Coordinates of C-alpha atoms and ligand atoms in Angstrom, one line a residue:
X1 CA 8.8 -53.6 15.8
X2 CA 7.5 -54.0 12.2
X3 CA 3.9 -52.8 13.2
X4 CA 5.8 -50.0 15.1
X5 CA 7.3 -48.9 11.6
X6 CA 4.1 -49.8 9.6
X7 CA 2.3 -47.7 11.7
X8 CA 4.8 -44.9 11.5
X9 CA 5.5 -45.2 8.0
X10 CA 1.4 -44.7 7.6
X11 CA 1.5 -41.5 9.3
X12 CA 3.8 -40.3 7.3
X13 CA 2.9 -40.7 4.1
X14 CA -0.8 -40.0 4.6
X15 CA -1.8 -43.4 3.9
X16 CA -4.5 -42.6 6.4
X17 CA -7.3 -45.0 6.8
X18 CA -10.1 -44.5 4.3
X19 CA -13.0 -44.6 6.7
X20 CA -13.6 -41.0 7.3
X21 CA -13.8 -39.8 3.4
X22 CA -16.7 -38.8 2.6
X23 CA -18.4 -39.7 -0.8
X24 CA -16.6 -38.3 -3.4
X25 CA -17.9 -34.5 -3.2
X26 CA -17.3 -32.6 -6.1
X27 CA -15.5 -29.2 -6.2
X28 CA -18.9 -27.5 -5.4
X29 CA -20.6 -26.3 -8.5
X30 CA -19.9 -23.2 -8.1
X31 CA -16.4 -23.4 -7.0
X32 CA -14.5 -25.3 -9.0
X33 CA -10.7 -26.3 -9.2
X34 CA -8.6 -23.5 -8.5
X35 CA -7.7 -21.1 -11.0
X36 CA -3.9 -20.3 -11.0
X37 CA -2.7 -23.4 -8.6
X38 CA -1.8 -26.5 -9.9
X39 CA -3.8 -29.9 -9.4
X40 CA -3.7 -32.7 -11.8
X41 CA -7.2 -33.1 -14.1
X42 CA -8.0 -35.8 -11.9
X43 CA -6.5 -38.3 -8.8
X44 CA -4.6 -38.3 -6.1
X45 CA -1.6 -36.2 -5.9
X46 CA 1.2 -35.3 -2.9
X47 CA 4.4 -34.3 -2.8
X48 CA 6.2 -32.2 -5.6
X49 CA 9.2 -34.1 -7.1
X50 CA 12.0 -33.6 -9.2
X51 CA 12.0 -29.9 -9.3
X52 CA 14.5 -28.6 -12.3
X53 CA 14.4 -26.1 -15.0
X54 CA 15.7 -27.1 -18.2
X55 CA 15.5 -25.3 -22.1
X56 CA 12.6 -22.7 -20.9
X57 CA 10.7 -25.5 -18.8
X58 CA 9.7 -25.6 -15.5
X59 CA 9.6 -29.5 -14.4
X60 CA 7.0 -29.7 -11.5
X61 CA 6.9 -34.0 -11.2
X62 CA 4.4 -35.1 -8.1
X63 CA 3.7 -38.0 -6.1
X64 CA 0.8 -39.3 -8.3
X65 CA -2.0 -42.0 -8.1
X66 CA -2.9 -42.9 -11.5
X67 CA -5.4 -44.8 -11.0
X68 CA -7.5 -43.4 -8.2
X69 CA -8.1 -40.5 -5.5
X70 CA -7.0 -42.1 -2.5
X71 CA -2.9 -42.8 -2.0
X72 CA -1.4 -45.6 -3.5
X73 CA 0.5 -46.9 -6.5
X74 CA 2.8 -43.8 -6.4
X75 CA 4.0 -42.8 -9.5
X76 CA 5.8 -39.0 -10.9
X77 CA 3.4 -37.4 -12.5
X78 CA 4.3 -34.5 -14.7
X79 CA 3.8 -30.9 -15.4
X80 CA 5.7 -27.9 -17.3
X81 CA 5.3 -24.6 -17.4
X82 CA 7.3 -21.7 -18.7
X83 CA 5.9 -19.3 -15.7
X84 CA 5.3 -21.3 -13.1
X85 CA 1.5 -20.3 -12.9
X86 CA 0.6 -21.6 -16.3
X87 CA 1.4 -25.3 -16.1
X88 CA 0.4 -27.9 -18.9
X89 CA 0.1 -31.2 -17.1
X90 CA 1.8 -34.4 -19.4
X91 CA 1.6 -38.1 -19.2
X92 CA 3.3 -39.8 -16.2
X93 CA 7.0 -39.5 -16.4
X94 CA 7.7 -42.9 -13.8
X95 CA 5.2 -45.3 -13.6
X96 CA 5.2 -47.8 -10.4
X97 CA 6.6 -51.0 -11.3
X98 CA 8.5 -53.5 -9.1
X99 CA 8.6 -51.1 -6.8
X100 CA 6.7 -47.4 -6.4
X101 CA 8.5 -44.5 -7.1
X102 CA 8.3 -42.0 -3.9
X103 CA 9.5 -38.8 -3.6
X104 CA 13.2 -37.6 -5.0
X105 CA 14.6 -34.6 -7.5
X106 CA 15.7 -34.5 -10.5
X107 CA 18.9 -32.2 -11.9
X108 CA 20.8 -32.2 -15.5
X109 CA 23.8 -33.6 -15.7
X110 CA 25.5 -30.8 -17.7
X111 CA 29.0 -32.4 -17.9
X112 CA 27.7 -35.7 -18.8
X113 CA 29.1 -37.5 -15.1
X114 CA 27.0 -40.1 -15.4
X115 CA 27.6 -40.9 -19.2
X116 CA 23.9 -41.0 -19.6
X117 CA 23.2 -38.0 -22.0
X118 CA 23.6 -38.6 -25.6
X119 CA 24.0 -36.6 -29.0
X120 CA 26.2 -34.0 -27.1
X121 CA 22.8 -33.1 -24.8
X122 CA 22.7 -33.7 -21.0
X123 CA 20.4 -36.5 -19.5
X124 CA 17.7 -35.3 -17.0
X125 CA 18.4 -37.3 -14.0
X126 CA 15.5 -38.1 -11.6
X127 CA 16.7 -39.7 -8.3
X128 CA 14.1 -41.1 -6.2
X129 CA 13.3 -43.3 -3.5
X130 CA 12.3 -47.0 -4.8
X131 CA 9.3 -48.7 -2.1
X132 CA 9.3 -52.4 -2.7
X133 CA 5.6 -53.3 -1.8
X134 CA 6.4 -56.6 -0.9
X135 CA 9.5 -56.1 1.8
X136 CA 8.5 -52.3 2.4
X137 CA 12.2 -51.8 1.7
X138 CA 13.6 -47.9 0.6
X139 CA 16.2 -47.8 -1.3
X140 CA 17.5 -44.8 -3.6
X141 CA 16.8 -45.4 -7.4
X142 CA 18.2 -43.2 -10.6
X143 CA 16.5 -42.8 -13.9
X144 CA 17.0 -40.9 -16.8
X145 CA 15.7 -39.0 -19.8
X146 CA 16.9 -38.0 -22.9
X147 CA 13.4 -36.4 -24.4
X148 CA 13.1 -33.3 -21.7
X149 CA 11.8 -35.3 -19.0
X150 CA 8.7 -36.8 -20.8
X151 CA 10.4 -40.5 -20.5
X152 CA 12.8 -42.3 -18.1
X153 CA 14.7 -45.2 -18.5
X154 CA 15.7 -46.4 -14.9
X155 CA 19.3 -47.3 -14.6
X156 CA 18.2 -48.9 -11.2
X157 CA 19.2 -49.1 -7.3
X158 CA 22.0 -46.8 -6.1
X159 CA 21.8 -46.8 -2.4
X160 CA 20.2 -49.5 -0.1
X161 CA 20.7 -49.7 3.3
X162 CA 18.6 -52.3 4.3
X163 CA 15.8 -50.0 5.9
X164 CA 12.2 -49.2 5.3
X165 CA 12.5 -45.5 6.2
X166 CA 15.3 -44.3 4.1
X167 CA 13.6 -41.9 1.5
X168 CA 13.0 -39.2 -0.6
X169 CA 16.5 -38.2 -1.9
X170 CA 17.2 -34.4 -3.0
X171 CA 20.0 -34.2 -5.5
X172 CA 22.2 -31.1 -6.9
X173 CA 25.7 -30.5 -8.1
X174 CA 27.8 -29.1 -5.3
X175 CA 30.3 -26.7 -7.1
X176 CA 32.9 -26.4 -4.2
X177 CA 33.7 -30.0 -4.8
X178 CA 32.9 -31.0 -7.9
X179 CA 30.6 -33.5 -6.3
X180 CA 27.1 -34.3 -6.6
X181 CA 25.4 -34.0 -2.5
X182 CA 22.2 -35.9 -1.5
X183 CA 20.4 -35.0 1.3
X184 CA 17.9 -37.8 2.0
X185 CA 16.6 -38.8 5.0
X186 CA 16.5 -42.1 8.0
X187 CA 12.9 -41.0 8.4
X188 CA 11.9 -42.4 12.0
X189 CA 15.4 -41.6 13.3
X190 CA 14.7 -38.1 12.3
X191 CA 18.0 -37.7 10.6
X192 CA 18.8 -36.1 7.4
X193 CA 21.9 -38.2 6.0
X194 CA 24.6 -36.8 3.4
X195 CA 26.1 -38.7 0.7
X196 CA 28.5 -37.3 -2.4
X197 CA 28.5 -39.0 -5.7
X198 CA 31.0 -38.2 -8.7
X199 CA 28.6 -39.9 -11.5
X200 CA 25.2 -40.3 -9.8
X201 CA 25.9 -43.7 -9.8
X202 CA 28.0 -44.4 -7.4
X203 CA 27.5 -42.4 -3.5
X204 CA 29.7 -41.9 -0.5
X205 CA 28.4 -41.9 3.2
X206 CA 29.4 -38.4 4.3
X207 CA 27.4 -37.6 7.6
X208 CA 24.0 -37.2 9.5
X209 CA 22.3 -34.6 11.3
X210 CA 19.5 -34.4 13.6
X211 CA 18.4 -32.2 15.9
X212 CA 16.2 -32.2 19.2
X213 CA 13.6 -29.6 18.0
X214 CA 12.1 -32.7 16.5
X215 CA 11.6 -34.8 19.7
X216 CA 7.7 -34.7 19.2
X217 CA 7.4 -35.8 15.6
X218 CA 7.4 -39.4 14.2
X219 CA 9.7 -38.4 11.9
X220 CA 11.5 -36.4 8.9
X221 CA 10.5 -36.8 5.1
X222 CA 11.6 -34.8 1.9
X223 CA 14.7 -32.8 3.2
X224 CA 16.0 -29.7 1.5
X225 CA 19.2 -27.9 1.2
X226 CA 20.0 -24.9 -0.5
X227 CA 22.3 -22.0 0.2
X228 CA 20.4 -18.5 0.5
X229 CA 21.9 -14.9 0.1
X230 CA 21.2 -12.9 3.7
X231 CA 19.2 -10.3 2.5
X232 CA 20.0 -7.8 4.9
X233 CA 23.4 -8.9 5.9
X234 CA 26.8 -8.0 4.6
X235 CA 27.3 -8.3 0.8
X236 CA 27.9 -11.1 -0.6
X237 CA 26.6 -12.8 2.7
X238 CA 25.1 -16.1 2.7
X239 CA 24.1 -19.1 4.7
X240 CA 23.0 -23.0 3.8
X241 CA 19.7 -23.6 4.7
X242 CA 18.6 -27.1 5.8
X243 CA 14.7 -27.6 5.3
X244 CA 12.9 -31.2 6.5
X245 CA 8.9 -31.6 6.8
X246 CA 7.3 -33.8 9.6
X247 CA 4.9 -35.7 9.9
X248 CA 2.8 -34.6 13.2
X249 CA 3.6 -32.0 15.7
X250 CA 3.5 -29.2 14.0
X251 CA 2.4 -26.0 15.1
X252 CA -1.1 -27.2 14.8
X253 CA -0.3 -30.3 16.3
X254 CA -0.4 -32.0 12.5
X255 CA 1.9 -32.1 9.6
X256 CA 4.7 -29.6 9.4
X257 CA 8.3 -28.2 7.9
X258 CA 11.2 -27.2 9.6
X259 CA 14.5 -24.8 8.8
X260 CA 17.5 -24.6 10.0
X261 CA 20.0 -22.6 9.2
X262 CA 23.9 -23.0 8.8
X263 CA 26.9 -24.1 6.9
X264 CA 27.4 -26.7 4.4
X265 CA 31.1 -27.9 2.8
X266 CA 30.2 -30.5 0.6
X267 CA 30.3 -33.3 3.6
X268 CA 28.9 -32.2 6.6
X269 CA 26.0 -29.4 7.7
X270 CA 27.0 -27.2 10.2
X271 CA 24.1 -25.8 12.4
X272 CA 24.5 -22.0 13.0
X273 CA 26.1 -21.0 16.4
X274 CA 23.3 -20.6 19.6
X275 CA 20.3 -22.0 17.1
X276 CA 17.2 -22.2 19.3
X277 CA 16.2 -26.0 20.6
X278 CA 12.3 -25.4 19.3
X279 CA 11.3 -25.6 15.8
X280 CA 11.3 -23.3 13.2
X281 CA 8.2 -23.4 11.6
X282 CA 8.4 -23.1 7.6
X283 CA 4.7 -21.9 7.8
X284 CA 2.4 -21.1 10.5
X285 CA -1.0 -22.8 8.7
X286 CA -1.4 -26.1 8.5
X287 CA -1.0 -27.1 4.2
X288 CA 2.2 -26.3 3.3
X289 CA 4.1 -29.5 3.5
X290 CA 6.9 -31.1 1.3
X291 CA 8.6 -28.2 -0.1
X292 CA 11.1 -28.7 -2.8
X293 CA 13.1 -26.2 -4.5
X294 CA 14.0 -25.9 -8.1
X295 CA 17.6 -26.8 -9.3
X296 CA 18.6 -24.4 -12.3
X297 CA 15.9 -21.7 -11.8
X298 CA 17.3 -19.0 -14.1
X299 CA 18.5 -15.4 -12.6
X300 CA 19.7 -17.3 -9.6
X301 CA 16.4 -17.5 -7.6
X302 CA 15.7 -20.2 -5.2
X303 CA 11.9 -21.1 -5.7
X304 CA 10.1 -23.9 -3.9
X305 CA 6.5 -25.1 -3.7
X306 CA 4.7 -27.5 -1.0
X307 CA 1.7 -29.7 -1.2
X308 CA -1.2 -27.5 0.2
X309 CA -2.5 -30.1 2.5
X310 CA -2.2 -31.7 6.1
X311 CA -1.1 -35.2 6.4
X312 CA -4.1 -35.0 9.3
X313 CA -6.5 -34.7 6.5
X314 CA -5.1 -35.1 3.4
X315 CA -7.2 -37.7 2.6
X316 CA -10.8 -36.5 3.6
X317 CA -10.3 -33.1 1.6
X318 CA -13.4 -32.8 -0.1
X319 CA -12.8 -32.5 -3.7
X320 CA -13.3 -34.5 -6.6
X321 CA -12.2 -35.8 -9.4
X322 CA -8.8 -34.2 -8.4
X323 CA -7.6 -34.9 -4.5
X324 CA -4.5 -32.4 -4.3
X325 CA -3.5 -29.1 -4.8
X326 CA -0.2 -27.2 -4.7
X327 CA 0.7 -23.9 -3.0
X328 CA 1.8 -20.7 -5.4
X329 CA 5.4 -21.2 -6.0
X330 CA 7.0 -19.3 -4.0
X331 CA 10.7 -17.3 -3.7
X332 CA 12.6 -17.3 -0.7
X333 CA 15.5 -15.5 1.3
X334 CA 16.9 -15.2 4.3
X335 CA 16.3 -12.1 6.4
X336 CA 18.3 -11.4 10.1
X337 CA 16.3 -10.1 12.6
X338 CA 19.1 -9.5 16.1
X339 CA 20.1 -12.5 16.9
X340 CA 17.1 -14.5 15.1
X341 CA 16.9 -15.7 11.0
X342 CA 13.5 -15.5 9.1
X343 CA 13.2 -17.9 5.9
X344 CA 10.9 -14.8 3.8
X345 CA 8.5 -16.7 1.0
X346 CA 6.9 -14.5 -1.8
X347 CA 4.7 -15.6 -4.5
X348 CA 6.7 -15.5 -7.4
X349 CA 6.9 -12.0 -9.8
X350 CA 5.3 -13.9 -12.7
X351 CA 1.7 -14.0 -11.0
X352 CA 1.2 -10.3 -11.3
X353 CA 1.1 -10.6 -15.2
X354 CA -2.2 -12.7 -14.4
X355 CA -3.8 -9.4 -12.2
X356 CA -6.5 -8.0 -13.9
X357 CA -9.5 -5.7 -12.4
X358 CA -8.8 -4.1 -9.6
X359 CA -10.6 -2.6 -6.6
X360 CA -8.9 0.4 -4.9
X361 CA -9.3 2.1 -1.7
X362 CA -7.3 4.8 -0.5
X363 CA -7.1 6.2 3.2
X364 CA -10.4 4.9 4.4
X365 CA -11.2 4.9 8.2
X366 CA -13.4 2.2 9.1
X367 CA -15.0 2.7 12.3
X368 CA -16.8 0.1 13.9
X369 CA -17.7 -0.5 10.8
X370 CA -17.3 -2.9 7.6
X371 CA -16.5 -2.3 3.6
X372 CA -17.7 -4.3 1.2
X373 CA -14.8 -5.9 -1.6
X374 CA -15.5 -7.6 -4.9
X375 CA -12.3 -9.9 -5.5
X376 CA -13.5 -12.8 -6.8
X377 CA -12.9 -15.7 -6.3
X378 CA -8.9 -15.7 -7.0
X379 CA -7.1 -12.3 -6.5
X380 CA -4.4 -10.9 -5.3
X381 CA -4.7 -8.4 -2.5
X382 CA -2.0 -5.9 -0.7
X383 CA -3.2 -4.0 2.2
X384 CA -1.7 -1.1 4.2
X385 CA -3.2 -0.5 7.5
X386 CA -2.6 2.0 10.4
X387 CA -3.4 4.1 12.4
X388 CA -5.5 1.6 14.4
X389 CA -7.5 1.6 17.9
X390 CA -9.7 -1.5 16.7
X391 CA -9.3 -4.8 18.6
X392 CA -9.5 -6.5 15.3
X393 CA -8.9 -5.5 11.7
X394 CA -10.8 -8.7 9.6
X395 CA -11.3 -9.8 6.1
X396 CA -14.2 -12.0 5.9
X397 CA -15.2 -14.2 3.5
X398 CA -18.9 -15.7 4.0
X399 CA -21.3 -17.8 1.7
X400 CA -25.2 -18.3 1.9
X401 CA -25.4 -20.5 4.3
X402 CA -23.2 -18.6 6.7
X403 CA -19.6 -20.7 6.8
X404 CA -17.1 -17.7 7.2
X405 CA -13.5 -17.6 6.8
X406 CA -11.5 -14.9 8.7
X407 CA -8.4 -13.7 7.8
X408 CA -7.1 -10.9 10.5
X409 CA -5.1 -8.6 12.2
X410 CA -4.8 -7.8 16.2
X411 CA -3.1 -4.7 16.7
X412 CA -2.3 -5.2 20.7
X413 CA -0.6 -8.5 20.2
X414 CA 0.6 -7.8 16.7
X415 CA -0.9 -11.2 15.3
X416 CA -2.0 -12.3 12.7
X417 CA -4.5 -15.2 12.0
X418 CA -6.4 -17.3 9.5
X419 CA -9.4 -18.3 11.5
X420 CA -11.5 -21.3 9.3
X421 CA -13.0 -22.6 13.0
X422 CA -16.2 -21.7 11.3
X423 CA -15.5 -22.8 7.3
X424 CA -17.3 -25.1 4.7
X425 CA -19.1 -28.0 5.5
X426 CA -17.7 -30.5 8.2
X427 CA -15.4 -33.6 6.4
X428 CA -12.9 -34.1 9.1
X429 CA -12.2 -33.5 12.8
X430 CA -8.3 -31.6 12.4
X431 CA -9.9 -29.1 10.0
X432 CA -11.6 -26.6 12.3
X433 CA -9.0 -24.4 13.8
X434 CA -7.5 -20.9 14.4
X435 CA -3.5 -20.2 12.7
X436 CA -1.6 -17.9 14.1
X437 CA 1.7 -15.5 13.8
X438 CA 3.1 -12.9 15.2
X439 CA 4.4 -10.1 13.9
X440 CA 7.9 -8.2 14.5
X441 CA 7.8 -5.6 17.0
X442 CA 7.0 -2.4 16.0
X443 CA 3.9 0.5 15.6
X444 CA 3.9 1.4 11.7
X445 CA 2.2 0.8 9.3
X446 CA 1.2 -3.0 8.7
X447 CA 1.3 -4.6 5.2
X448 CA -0.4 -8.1 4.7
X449 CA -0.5 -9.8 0.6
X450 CA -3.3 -12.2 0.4
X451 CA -3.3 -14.8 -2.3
X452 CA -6.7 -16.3 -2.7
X453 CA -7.6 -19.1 -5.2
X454 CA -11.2 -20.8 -4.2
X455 CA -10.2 -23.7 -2.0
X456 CA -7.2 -21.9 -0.9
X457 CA -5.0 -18.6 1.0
X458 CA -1.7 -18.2 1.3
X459 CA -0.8 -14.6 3.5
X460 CA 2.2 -13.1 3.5
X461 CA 3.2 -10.5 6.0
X462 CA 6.9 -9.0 7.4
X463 CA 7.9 -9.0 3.6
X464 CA 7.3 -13.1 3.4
X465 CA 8.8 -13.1 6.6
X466 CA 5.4 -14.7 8.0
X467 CA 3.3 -17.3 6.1
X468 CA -0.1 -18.8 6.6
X469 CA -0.9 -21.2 3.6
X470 CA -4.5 -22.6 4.4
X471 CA -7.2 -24.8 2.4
X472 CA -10.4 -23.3 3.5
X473 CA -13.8 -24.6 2.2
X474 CA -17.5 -23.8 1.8
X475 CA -20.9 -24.6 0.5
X476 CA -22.2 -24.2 -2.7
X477 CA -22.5 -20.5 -4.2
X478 CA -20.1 -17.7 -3.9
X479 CA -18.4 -15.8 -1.6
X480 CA -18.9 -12.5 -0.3
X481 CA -15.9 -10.5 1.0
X482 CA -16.0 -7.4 3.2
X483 CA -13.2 -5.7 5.3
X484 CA -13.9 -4.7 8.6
X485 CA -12.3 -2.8 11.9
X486 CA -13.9 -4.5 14.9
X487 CA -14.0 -2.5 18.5
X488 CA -12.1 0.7 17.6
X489 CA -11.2 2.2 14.5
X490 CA -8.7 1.4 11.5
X491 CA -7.8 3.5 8.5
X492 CA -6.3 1.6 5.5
X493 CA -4.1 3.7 3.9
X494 CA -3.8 1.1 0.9
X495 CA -5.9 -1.7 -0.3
X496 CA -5.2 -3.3 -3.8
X497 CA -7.2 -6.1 -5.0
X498 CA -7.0 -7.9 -8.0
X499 CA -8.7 -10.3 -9.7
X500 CA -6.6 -12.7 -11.2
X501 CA -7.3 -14.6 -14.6
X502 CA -7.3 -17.7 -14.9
X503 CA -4.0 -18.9 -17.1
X504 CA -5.0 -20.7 -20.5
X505 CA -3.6 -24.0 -19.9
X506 CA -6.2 -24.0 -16.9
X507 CA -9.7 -22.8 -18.8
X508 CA -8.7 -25.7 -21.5
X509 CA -8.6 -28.4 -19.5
Ligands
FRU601 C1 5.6 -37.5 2.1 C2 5.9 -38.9 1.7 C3 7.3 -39.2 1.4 C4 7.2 -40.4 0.4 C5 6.0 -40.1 -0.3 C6 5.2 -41.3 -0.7 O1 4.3 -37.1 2.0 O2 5.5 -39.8 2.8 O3 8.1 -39.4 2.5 O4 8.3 -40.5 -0.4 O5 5.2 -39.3 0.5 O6 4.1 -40.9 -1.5

């Protein structure tokens, strides 16, 4: 039984053996960290934590490693930013001590519940899931800061149940009923659990949900819940969204996130009526994992961000001295299509103030034929297509010694696809595979947005509607890019690339 949950608790929090990483490759020489993502200068980093905008900041905390590139001594690492592309990283804001600090929020405690703020200013509140090395107990932890998040002093244990799979709790204030809600989850029961507090300090059981889409994972980690206006529905309209990531059986047979949809009172989640028994993928590539949403984002946006990795291979990914990335922030809503929901993601506004040069074409027909582009290495593409007999409509990006990275369109089965079968140098078995999506029905026009930064591409098609958020890698020198209609013809009525520059708090580090 305890090897059962050892074993369990390794694949899940991609504490996976050491024996396939390579040496420590360097970010190729010429392809260095990526440009407008964030990764810590250097070490291991996972999940995002303690999400929360405070006095013009964006928190982003992290899973952290101090002291090496490889998992282990988890800590919160720190980073602000005022734009959520610009980010300034800062000294670790919880170091491990007794026990590591895993994954958990963080929210201000505006009317001072907890009696932790002081000189009329709210306390930041991280709450976190505590992992005592020694009995590979989980318990729930609060700490709290009085300086804008750059120290915590940890008030200590608030919830222990007794179990080593009870983590990573996500915290807000819950205005209905003047409570504070956790969602936090029984990890190998793959069951998020609901608790109310009036002071942070002291929580009520409330209820548990689970659900059998997840029968073919080993379990949940770092639940979500947020409610979401229906973009297309009646005004005012909106629905509680319940988000939990897994940590196998995604869609690519790896690490994954799930949504569901439905109503939320303060105690209990309510799954939507006739809500299908298979998953709901948050994203159809395989690194978007551990998304976490920020509490107070101004102008009432709900914006989250995952780790851009796969627990398969989060280990092997070959980059050094810095061994984890994270996706663009993103912001969502929900969009009703009949009888089915859509979660839509879109990279945040504040990204096109970083678009520079750009290369335009208008109403080209590509025949059989192929178009050379000049992004760089991070842009920011839209592109329009129609009008299209081709079996395939491709963006390819290839280096010297012939790795290629696909990113395409099929017209007859209205899919698209990230196709890295063929990408970067060899460092681990799960990497080499085709993502897929398909598209709503229809015969228009079709509009993909292409974020690229280096070791990364996150697509966006169906206005955010459909996601593919894949690392992709390569060997040294750069890339070239063309565009290209394959068996047929294609006319792009649009195409706007951009470079994009790199922010400053990047360039100086
Ligand atoms: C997810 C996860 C969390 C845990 C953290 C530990 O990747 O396993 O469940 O809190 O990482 O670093």
């Amino acid at each position: 039984m305890r090897f059962l949950a050892m074993l369990a608790f390794l694949g899940g929090s991609a504490l996976v053996p050491v024996a396939t990483v390579p040496a420590q490759a360097a970010w190729p020489q010429a392809d260095p960290r990526p440009g407008f993502h964030f990764a810590p200068q250097r070490n291991w980093m996972n999940d995002p934590n303690g999400l929360v905008y405070y006095e013009g900041e964006y928190h982003l905390f992290f899973q952290y490693n101090p002291h090496g590139d490889r998992w282990g001594h988890m800590s919160w690492g720190h980073a602000v930013s005022r734009d959520l592309i610009s980010w300034k990283e800062l000294p670790v804001a919880i170091p491990e001590s007794d026990v590591m600090a895993f994954s958990g929020s963080a929210v201000i405690d505006w009317k001072n519940t907890s009696g932790f703020g002081t000189g009329g200013k709210p306390a930041m509140v991280a709450i976190y899931t505590g992992f005592d090395p020694k009995t590979r107990n989980q318990s729930q932890y609060v700490a709290y800061s009085n300086d804008r998040g750059r120290t915590f002093t940890r008030f200590g244990k608030v919830i222990d149940i007794g179990s080593t799979e009870f983590r990573d709790p996500k915290v807000f204030w819950h205005e209905p009923t003047r409570r504070w809600v956790m969602v936090v989850v029984r990890a190998t029961d793959k069951a998020a659990s609901f608790y109310s507090s009036p002071n942070l300090r002291e929580w009520t059981h409330e209820s548990d949900f689970s659900h059998p889409s997840s029968s073919r994972s080993i379990n949940w980690e770092c639940p979500e819940l947020f409610e979401l206006p229906v973009r297309n529905g009646a005004r005012g309209e909106k629905r509680w969204v319940l988000s939990v990531s897994q940590g196998d059986g995604g869609p690519d047979g790896g690490s994954a996130g799930q949504w569901f949809v439905g109503a939320f009172d303060g105690h209990r989640f309510k799954l939507e009526p006739n809500w299908p028994d298979t998953p709901r993928w948050t994203d159809a590539g395989a690194d978007f994992y551990a998304a976490q949403s920020w509490n107070e984002a101004p102008d009432g946006r709900r914006l989250w961000i995952g780790w851009a990795t796969n627990l398969r291979y989060a280990s092997a990914i070959p980059t050094y001295p810095a061994r984890g990335l994270m996706s663009v922030p993103r912001a969502l809503a929900l969009q009703r299509e009949g009888q089915d929901w859509h979660l839509a993601q879109m990279p945040v506004r504040e990204i096109e103030r970083y678009r520079t040069k750009v290369q335009r074409l208008v109403d080209v027909k590509l025949d059989n034929a192929s178009r050379a582009l000049d992004p760089g290495d991070s842009f920011d593409m839209t592109v329009t297509i129609e009008d299209t007999d081709a079996e395939r409509i491709t963006f390819t990006a290839s280096d010297a010694q012939g790795y290629q990275t696909v990113v395409g369109y099929t017209p007859a089965t209205r899919e698209i696809f990230v196709d890295r079968t063929r990408s970067g140098p060899h460092f681990h078995d799960a990497f080499a595979a085709r993502h897929v999506v398909t598209l709503p029905q229809g015969n228009g026009p079709v509009t993909l947005r292409l974020l690229v930064d280096r070791s990364i591409l996150e697509l966006f098609a169906a206005d955010g509607t459909r996601t593919i958020t894949d690392r992709f890698f390569r060997a040294d020198g750069p890339l070239r890019w063309e565009v290209s209609a394959e068996g047929g013809s294609a006319t792009i009525r649009s195409l706007d690339v951009w470079r994009l520059a790199q922010p400053d708090s990047i360039k100086s580090r």
